[in-house]
Structure formats: C-alpha cells, structure tokens
mmCIF file of C-alpha atoms and ligand atoms in Angstrom:
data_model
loop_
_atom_site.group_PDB
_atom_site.id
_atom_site.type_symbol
_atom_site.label_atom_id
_atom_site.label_comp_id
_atom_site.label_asym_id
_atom_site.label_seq_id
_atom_site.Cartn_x
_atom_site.Cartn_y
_atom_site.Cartn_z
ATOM 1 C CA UNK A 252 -2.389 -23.021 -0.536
ATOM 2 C CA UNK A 253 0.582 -23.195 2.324
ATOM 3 C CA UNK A 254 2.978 -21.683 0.323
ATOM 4 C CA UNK A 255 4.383 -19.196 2.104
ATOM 5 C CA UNK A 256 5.501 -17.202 -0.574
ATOM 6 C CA UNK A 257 1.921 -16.245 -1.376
ATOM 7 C CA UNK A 258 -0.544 -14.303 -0.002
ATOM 8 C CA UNK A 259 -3.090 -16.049 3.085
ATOM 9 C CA UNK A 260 -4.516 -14.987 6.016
ATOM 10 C CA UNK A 261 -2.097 -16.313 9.143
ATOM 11 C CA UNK A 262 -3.765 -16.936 12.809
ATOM 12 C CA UNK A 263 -1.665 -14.555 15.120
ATOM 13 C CA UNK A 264 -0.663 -17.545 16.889
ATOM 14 C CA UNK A 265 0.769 -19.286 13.841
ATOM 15 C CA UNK A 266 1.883 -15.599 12.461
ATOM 16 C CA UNK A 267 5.172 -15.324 14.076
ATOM 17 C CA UNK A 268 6.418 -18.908 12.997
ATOM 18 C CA UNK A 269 5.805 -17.756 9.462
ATOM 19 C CA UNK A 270 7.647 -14.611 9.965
ATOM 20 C CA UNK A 271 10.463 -16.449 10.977
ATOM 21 C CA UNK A 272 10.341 -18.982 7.987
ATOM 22 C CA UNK A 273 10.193 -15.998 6.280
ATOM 23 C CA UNK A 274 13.385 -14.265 7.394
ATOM 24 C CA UNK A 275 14.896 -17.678 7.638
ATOM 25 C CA UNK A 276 18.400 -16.742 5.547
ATOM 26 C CA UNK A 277 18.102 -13.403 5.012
ATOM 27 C CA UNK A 278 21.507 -11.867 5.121
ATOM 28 C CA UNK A 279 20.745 -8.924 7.968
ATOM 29 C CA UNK A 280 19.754 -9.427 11.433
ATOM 30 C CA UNK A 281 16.714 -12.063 11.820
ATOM 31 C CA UNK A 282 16.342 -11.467 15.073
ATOM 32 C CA UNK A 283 15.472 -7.699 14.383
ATOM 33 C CA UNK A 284 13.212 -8.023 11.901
ATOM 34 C CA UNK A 285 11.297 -10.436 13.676
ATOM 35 C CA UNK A 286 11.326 -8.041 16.882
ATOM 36 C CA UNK A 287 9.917 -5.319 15.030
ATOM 37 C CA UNK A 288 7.886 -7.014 12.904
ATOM 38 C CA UNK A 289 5.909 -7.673 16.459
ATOM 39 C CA UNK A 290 6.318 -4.117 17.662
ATOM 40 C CA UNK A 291 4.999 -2.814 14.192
ATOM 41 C CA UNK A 292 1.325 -4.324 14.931
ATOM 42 C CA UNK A 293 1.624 -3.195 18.236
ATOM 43 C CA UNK A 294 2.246 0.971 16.361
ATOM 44 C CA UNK A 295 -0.509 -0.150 14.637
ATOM 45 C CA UNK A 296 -2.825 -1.237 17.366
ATOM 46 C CA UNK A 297 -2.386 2.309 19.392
ATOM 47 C CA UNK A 298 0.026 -0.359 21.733
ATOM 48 C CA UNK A 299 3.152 1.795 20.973
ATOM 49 C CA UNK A 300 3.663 5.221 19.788
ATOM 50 C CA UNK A 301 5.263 6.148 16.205
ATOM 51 C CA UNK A 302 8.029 7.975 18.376
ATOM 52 C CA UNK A 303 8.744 5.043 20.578
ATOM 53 C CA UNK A 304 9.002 2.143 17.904
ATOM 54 C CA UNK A 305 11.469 4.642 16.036
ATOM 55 C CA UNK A 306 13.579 5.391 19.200
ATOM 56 C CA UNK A 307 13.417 1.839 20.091
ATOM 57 C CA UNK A 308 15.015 0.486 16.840
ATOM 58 C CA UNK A 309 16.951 3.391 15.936
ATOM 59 C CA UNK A 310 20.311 2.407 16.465
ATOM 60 C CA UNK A 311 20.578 -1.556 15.680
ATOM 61 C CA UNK A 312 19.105 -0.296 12.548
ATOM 62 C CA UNK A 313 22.077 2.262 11.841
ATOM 63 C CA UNK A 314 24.231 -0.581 13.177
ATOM 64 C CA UNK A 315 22.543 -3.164 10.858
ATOM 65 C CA UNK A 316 21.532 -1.232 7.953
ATOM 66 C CA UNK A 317 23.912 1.792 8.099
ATOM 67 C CA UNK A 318 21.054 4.195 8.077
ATOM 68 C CA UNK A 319 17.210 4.481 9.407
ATOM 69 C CA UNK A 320 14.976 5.825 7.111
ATOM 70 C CA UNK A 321 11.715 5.101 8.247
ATOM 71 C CA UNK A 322 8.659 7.269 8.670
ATOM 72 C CA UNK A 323 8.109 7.015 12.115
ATOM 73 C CA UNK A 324 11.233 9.490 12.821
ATOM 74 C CA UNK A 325 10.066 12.403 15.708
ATOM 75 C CA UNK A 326 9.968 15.898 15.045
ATOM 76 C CA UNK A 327 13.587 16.833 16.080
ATOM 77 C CA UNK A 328 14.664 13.516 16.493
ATOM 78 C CA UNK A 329 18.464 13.474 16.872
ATOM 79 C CA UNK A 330 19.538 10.867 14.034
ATOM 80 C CA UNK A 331 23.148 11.063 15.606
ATOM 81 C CA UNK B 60 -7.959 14.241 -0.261
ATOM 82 C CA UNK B 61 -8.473 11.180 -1.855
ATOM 83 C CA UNK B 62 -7.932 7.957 -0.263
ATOM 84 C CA UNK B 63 -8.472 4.958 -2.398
ATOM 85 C CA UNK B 64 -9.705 2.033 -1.360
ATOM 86 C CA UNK B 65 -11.465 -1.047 -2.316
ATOM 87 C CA UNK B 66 -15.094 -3.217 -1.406
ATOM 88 C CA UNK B 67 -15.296 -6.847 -2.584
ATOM 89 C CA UNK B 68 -18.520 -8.011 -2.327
ATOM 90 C CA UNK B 69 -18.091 -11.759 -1.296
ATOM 91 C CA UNK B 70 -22.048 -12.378 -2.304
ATOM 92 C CA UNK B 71 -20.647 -12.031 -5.510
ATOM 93 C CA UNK B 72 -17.631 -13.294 -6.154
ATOM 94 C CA UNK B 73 -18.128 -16.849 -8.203
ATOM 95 C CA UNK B 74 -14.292 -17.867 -7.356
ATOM 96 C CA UNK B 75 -13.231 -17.787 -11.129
ATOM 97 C CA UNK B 76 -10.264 -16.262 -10.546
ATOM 98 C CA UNK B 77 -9.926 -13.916 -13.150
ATOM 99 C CA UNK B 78 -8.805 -10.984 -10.877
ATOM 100 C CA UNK B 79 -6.346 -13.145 -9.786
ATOM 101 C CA UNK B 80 -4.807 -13.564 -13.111
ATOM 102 C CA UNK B 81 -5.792 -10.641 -14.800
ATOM 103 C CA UNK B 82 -3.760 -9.052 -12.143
ATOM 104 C CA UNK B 83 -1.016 -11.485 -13.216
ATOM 105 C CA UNK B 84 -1.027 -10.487 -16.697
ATOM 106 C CA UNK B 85 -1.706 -7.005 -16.219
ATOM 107 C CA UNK B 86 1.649 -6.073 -13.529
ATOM 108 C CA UNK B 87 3.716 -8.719 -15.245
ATOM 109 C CA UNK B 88 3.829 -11.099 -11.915
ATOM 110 C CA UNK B 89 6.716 -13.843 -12.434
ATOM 111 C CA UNK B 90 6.095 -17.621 -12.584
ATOM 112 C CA UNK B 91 5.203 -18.958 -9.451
ATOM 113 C CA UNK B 92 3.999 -15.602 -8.091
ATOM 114 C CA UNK B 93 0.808 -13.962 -6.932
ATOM 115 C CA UNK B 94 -0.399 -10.741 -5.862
ATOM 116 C CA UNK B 95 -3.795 -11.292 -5.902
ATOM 117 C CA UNK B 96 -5.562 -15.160 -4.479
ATOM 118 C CA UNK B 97 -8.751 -16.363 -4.288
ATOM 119 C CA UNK B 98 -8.776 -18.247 -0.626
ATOM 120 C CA UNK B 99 -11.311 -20.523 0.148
ATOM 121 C CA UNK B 100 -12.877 -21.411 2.933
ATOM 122 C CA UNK B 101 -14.187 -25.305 2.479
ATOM 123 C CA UNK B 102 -12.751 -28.151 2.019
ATOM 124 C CA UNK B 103 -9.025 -29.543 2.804
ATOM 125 C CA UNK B 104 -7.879 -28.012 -0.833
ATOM 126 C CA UNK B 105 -8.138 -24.472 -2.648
ATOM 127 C CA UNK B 106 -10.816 -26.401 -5.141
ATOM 128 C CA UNK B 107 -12.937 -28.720 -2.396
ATOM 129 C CA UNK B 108 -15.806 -27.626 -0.662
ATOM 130 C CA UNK B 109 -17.025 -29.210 2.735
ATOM 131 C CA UNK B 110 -20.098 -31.183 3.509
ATOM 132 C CA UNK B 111 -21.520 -33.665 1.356
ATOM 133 C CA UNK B 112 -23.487 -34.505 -1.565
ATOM 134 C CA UNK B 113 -27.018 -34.880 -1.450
ATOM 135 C CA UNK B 114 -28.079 -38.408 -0.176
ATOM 136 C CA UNK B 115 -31.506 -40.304 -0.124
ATOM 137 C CA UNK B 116 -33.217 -37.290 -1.569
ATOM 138 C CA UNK B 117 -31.704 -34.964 0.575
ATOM 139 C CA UNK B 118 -30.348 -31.296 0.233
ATOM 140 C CA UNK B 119 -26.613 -32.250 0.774
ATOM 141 C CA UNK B 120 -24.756 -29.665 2.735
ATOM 142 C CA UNK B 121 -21.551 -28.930 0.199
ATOM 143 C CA UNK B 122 -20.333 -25.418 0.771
ATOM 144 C CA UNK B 123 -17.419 -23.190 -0.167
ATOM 145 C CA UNK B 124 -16.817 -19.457 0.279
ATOM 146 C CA UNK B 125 -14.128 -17.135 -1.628
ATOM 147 C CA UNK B 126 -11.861 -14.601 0.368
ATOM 148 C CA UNK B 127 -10.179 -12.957 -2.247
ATOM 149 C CA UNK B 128 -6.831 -11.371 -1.150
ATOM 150 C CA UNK B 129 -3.873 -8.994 -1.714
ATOM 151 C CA UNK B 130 -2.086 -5.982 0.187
ATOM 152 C CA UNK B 131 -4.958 -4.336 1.837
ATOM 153 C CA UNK B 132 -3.416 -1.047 1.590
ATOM 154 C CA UNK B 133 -3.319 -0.551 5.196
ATOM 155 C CA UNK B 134 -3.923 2.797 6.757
ATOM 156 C CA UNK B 135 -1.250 1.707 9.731
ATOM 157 C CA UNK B 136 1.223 -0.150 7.868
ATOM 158 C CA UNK B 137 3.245 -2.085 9.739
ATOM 159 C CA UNK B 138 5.113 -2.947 6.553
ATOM 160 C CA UNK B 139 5.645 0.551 6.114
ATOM 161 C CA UNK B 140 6.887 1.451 9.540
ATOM 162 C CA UNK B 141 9.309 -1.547 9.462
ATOM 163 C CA UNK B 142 11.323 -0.456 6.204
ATOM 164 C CA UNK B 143 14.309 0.872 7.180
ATOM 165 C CA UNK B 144 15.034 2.233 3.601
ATOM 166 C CA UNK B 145 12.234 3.520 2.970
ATOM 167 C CA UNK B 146 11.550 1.609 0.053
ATOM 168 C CA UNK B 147 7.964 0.683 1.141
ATOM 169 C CA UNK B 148 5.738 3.322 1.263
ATOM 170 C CA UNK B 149 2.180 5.009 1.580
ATOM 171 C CA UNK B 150 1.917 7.642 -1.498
ATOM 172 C CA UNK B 151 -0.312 10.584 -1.199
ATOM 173 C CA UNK B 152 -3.566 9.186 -1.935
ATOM 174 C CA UNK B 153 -2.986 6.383 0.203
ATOM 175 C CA UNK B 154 -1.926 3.266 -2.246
ATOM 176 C CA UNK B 155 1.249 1.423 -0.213
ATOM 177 C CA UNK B 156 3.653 0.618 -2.737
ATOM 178 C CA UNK B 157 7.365 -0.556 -3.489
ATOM 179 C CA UNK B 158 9.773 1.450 -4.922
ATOM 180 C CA UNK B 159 12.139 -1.604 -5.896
ATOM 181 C CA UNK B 160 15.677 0.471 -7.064
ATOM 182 C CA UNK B 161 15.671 1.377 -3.023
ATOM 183 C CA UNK B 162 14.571 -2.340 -2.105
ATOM 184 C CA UNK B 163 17.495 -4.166 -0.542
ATOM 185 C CA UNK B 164 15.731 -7.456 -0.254
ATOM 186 C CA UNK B 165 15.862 -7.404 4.083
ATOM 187 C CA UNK B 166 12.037 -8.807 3.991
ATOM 188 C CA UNK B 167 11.307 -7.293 7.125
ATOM 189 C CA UNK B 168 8.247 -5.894 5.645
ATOM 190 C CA UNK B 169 7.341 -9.438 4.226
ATOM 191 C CA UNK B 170 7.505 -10.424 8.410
ATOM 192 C CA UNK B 171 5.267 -7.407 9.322
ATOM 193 C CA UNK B 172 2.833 -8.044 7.307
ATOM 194 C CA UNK B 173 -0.352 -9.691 8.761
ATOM 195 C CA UNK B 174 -1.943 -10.482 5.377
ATOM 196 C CA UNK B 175 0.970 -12.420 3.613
ATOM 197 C CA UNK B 176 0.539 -9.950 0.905
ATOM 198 C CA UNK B 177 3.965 -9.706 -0.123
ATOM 199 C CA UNK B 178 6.307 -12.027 -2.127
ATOM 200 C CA UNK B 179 9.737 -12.176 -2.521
ATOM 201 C CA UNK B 180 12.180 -12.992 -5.764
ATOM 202 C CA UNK B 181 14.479 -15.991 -4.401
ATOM 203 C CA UNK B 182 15.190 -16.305 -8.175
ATOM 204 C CA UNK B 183 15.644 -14.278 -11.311
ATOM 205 C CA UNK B 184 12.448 -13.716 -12.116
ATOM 206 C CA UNK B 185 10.557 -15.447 -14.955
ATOM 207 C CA UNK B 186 8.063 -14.165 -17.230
ATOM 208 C CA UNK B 187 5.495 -15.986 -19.567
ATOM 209 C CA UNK B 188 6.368 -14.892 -22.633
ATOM 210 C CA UNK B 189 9.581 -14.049 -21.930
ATOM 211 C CA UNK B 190 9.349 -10.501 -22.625
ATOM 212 C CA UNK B 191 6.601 -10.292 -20.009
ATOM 213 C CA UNK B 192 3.020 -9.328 -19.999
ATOM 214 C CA UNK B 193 0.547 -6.077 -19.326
ATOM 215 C CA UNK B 194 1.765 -2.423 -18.364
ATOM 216 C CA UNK B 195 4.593 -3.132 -15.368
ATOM 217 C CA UNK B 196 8.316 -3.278 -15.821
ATOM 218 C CA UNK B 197 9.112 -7.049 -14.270
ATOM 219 C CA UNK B 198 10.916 -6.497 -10.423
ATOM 220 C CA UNK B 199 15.164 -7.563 -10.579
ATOM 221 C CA UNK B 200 15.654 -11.274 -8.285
ATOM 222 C CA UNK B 201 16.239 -10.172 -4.741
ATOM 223 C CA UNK B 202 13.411 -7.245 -4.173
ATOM 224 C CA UNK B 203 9.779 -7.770 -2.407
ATOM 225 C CA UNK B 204 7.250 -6.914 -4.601
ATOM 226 C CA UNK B 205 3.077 -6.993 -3.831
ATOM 227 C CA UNK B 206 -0.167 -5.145 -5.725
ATOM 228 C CA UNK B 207 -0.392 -1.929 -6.058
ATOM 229 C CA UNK B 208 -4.219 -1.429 -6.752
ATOM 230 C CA UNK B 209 -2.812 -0.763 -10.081
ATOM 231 C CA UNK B 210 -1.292 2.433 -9.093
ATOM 232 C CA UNK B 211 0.216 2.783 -13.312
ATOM 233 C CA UNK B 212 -3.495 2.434 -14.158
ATOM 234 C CA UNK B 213 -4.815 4.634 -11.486
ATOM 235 C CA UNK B 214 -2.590 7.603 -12.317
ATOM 236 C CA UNK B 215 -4.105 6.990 -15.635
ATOM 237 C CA UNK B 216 -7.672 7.558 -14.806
ATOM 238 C CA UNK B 217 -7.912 3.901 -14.895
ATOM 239 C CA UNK B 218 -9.532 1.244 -11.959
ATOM 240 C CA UNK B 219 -7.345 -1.350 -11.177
ATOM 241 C CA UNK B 220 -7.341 -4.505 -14.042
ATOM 242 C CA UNK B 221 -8.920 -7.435 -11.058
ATOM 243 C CA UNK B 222 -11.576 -4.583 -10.969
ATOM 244 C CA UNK B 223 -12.865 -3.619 -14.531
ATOM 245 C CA UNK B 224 -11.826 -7.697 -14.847
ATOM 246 C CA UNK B 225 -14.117 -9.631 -12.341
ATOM 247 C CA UNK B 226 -17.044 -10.464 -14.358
ATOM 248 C CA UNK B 227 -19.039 -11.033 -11.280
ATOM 249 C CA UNK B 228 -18.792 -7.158 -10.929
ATOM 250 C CA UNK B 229 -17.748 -8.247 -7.176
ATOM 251 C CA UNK B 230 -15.359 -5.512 -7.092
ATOM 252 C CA UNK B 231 -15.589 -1.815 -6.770
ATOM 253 C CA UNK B 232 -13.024 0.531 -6.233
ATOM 254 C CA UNK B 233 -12.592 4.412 -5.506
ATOM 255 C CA UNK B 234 -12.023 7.532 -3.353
ATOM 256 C CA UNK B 235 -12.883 6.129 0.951
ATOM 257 C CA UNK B 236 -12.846 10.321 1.302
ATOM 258 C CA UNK B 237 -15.373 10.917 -0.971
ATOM 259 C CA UNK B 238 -18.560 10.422 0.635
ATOM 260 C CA UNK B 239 -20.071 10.291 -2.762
ATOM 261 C CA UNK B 240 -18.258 7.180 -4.347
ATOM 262 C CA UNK B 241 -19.651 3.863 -4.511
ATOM 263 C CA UNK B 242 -17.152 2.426 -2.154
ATOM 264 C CA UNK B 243 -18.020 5.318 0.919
ATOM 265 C CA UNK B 244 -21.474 4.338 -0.212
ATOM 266 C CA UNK B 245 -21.292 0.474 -0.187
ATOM 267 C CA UNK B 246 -19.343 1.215 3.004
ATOM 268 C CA UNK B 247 -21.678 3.061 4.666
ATOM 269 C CA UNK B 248 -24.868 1.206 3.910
ATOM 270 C CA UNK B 249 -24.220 -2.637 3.800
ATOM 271 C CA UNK B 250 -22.633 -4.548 6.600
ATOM 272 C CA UNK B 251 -18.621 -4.549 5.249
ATOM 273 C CA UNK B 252 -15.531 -6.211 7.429
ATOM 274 C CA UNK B 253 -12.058 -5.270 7.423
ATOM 275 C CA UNK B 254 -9.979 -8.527 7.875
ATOM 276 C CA UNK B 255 -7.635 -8.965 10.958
ATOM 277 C CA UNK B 256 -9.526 -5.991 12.486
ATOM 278 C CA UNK B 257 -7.846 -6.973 16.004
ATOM 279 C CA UNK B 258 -4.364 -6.425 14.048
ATOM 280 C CA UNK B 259 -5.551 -1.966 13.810
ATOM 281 C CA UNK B 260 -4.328 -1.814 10.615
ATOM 282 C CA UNK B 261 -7.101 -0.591 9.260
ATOM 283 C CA UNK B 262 -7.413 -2.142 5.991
ATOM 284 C CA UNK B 263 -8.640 0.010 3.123
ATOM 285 C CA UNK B 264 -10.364 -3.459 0.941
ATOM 286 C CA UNK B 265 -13.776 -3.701 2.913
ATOM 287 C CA UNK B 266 -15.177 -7.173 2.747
ATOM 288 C CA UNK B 267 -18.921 -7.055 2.249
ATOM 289 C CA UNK B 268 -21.022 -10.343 3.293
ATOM 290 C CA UNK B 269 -24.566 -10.973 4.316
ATOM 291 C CA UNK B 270 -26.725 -9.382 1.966
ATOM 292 C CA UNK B 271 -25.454 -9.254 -2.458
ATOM 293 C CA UNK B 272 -24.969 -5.678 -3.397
ATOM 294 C CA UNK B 273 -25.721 -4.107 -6.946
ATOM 295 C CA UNK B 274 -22.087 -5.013 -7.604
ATOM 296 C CA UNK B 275 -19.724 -2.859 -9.898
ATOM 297 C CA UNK B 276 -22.413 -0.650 -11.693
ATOM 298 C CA UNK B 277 -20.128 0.924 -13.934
ATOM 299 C CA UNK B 278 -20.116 1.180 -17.728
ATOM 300 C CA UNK B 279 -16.322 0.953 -19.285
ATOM 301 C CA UNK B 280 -12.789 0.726 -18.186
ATOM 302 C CA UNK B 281 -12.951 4.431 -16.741
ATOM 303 C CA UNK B 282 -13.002 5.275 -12.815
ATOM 304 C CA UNK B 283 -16.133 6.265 -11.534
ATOM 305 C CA UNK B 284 -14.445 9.866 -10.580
ATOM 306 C CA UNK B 285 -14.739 10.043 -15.222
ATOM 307 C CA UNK B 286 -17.874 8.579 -15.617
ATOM 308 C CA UNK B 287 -19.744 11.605 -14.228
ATOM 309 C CA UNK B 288 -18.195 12.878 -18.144
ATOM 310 C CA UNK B 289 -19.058 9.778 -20.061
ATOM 311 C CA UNK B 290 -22.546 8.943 -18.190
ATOM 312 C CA UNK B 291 -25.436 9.305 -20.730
ATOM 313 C CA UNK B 292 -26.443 12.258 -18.725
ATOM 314 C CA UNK B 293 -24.098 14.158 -19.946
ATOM 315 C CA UNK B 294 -23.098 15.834 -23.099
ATOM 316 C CA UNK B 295 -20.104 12.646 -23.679
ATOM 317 C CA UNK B 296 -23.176 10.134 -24.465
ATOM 318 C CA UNK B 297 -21.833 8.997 -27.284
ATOM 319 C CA UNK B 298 -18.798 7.622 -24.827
ATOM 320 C CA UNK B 299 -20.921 5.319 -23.560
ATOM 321 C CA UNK B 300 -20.791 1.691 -24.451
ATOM 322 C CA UNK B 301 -24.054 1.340 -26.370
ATOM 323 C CA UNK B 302 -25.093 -1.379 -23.842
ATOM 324 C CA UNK B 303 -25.383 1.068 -21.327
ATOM 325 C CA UNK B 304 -28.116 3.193 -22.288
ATOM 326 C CA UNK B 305 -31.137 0.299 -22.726
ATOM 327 C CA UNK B 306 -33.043 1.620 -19.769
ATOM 328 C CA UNK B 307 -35.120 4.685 -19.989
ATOM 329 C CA UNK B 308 -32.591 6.685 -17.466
ATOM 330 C CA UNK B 309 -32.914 10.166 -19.041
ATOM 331 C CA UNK B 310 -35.440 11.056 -16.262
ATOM 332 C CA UNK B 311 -33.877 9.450 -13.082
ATOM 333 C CA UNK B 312 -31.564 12.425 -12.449
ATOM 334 C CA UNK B 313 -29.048 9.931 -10.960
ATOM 335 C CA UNK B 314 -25.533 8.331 -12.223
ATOM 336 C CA UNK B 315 -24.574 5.173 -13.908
ATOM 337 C CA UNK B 316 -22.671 4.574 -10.082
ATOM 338 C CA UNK B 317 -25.723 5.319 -7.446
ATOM 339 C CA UNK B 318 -26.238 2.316 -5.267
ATOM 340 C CA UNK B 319 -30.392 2.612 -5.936
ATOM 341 C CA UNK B 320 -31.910 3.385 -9.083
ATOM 342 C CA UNK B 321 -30.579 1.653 -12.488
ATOM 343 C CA UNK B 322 -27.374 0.263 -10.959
ATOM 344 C CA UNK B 323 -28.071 -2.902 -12.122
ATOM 345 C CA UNK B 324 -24.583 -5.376 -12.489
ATOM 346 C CA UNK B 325 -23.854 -5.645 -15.775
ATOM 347 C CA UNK B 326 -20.818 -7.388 -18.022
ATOM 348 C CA UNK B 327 -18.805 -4.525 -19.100
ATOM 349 C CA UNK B 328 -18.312 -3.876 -22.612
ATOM 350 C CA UNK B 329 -16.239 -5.881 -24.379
ATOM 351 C CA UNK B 330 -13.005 -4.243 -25.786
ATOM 352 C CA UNK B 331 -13.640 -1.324 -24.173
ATOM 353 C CA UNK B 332 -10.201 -1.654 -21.805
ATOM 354 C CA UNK B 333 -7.536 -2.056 -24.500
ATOM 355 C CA UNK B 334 -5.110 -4.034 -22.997
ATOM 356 C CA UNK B 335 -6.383 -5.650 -19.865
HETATM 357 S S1 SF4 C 469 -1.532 -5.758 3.553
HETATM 358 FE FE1 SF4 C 469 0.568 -6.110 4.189
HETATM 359 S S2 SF4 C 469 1.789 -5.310 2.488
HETATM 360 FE FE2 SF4 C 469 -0.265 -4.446 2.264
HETATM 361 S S3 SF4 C 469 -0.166 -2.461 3.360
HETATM 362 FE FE3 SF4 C 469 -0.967 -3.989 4.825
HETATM 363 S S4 SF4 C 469 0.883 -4.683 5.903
HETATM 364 FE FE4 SF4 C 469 1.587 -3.672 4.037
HETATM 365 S S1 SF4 C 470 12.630 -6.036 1.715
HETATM 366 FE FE1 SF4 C 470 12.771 -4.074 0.624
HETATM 367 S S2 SF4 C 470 10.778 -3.071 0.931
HETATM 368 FE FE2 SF4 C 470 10.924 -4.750 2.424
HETATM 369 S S3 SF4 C 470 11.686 -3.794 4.309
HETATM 370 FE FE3 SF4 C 470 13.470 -4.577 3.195
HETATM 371 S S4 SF4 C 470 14.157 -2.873 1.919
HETATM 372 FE FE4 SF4 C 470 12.075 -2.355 2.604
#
C-alpha cells in the first residue's frame, strides 16, 4: 500500500516528501519540479493566476527544458 | 459541451477489485503497475479491517471501507499546468491524458499530482502475456503513464472497462454537462464528495457516501448517451439484453438510466462487452 509508485491519497503535510522521493534522480532540475509542483496547487486553488505561474517559471524552464510549452502561456506573452 | 466525469458510489462498492484489474487487462498496465486501486480504510494492511470480532455474544465492531482511486480527471490540473512539453493534457471533453511520443520522462507531473495517480516506467515495461492484454498499445520504459477513463473506449461509444466491469454496479460514468445523465443526476441529488477538495482541483470522480444509490442502471456495454437507441422504448428493442425487459416498463415513459422508476442494479449481461 506505500508504494509510491502507485496511486494513494497523500496528507499535504506528508505530500511534498513524496514529491521529492518522487523526483529523487530524475535527470532535470529537482528543485524545479518540486517548486512548481507547489505553485501548481496553489493555480489551482485561485492562490496564483495562470499568467503568473507561467511568467514565474518561464525561463528556468527554457533554460532546463529548452522550450515551455505549457498551457498557462498569456495572451501575447513574449516567449523570447 | 460534454464533460465526462465519473460517481462511485462507495455504498456499493464490495472491494473485489475487479475495476482495478479489469482496468489492468483492458489498457495493457505493465507488471507491477496500477492505474486504478482499491484503498482501504481499516486495518494496518490493504486486506485487514479494524475493530474486533464479536466477543461474549457481542456485535464485534470489525469495519473496513473502500476508496477506490485513479486520476480524477481534474478540472484544474496541476499535472497539466506543470508539463512543460505539453505532453499531459486536458482533451476537449475534458479526459486528462498522456500523449507518451512527447513524454520526456521529467515526472514533474507525477510531483504535482495530489492523488498519486500517476506511475512511472523505471524499467522496460513488462506485460502478462508477453504480447500484452486489452485495447492499449503498452507505454516505452521512461514515460509517465495513468487512466484515461478509457478514452480508446469512449471515442468508441464505449464506458470505461472498471465501469461496465464492477459487478457491484458502484460505478457510473457520463457527460457532468448534461444535466440529464445519471452522473449530473446522482450528483445533484445524493450527498457526493470530491476528494482533496481543499487542493481546488476540482475532481471530476464524485465520491458518493451516506445513503446506497440505484447503482449503474444500465443494460449492456453501451454509454448511456446510446442507450436512449437500444432502450426497450424504442424501436432497437431487440438490442436489448433479454434480461432487461422482465419488468412491465412499456408504460413508465422513462429510460433504462432514470435515477427513480425501474432503475433497479442489475448484473449486466454476460458477453455483451466483447473483449473486456
Ligand atoms: S488526478 Fe492527478 S494525474 Fe489525474 S488530472 Fe488530477 S492531478 Fe492530473
Ligand atoms: S513526465 Fe512526461 S508528461 Fe510528465 S511532466 Fe514530464 S514530460 Fe510531461
């Protein structure tokens, strides 16, 4: 039942632990994922706007990923 | 537009399991893998309830209580919002799913994700038999993969296989925009919970609890959205599975999928859904 590899319901407060197990190894930037794996719920709580999580993230992403693709992007957003 | 979504009615569900493997067999899940658990809530393991057995002509106070659960299909998906390929995704009528040629195995979605829906494929992934199982092409090593409320089936006219599988008839799925379906209507008149609420993902399975509903009242493999042309008040009667039409329903004026009336659970027919 603890697996982490399968689906469970997570406390909040044990949540972030498990995200990091999770990432633990992965070959991009832990860190980042874990940062806005955090700020996601907060988009999805009404915490933070679309806009702001993608302007936030935008450019460690480029730098990590080599592109941002997600569909938070702005209308107009300036992917320079 | 339609918006699917799913209600599990926890009064009903006996903890068998079956959705959880037929959804194994049916999207070709590798060894070691689920998509789809039944939780429980009792006991220290999966299969031990709390309390005790009956003593000195007592009642005993054993208990245990199923959660089933997979991706919820969030409205806000954070696992969505996190992807920064893209390769997660919400499709037009609302299903979140993986396509796994653009995966490139980050697992940030796997972090965002309050549920713990997701899985990932350290390994090559194995198959039992070898040449896999059900309707799904098996997922390369090194991609995220998760349910997808049986899209393949879905785009077929089809309800997802842990639904037309749960013999307890605990689960119902269909269209959360159509104020019509059995899911807007289980929704709407029995007391349902979204789990993690707190988290504002808004979760499109609906838990149901506190009072059993009439369950899955539907009469093949089909989605509701087709039974309207295979219901035994129309001209396809001779669709229906011949269990179906025992009652004297020819005057009730309502469908095989109304919450009141004849919606009485039922097994469906046997060998009615081919391959699942
Ligand atoms: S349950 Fe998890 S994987 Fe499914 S849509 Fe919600 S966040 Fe994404
Ligand atoms: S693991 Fe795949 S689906 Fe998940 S965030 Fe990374 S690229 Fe997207």
């Amino acid at each position: 039942m603890n697996d982490p590899q399968q689906p469970r319901l997570t406390p909040i407060d044990e949540w972030e632990d498990e995200a990091a197990a999770m990432l633990d190894g992965v070959e991009y930037d832990t860190d980042l994922g874990l940062r806005m794996a955090r700020d996601a719920i907060r988009v999805s709580n009404g915490e933070l706007s679309d806009a702001e999580f993608h302007e936030k993230y935008h450019e460690e992403l480029l730098a990590e990923f080599g592109e941002d693709e997600r569909p938070t992007k702005p209308e107009g957003f300036d992917d320079d | 537009m339609t918006n699917y979504g799913l209600v599990i009615d926890q009064e009903r569900c006996i903890g068998c399991q079956a959705c959880a493997v037929s959804c194994k067999q049916e999207n070709n899940v590798p060894m070691g893998q689920f998509w789809n658990r039944v939780l429980t809530e009792g006991g220290d393991k999966i299969d031990t309830p709390s309390g005790g057995y009956p003593e000195d002509g007592g009642s005993g106070s054993l208990d245990m209580e199923y959660q089933p659960t997979a991706c919820q299909h969030c409205e806000n998906a954070p696992c969505v919002k996190v992807c920064p390929v893209n390769a997660t995704y919400t499709r037009d009528d609302g299903i979140v799913e993986i396509d796994y040629d653009k995966c490139i195995g980050c697992r940030y979605c796997m972090a965002a994700c309050p549920y713990n829906a997701r899985v990932f494929n350290w390994d090559e992934p194995e198959q039992m038999p070898e040449e896999g199982t059900g309707d799904v092409a098996a997922r390369p090593q090194g991609v995220v993969e998760k349910c997808t409320f049986c899209s393949h089936r879905v785009d077929e006219g089809l309800d997802p296989a842990c639904v037309v599988n749960c013999p307890a008839d605990a689960r119902i799925f269909g269209d959360l925009d159509d104020e019509g379906s059995t899911v807007s209507k289980y929704i709407n008149e029995y007391e349902t919970d979204q789990l993690l609420e707190d988290r504002g993902t808004n979760p499109k399975t609906h838990y149901l609890s506190g009072e059993m509903s009439p369950g899955r009242p539907q009469t093949s493999d089909k989605m509701e959205s087709e039974l309207d042309d295979v219901s035994p008040w129309s001209d396809g009667a001779e669709d229906v599975p011949s269990d179906a039409d025992g009652s004297d329903s020819s005057d009730s004026g309502g469908s095989p999928h109304s919450i009141e009336g004849d919606a009485a659970p039922h097994v469906p027919a046997v060998g009615s859904g081919g391959d699942d």
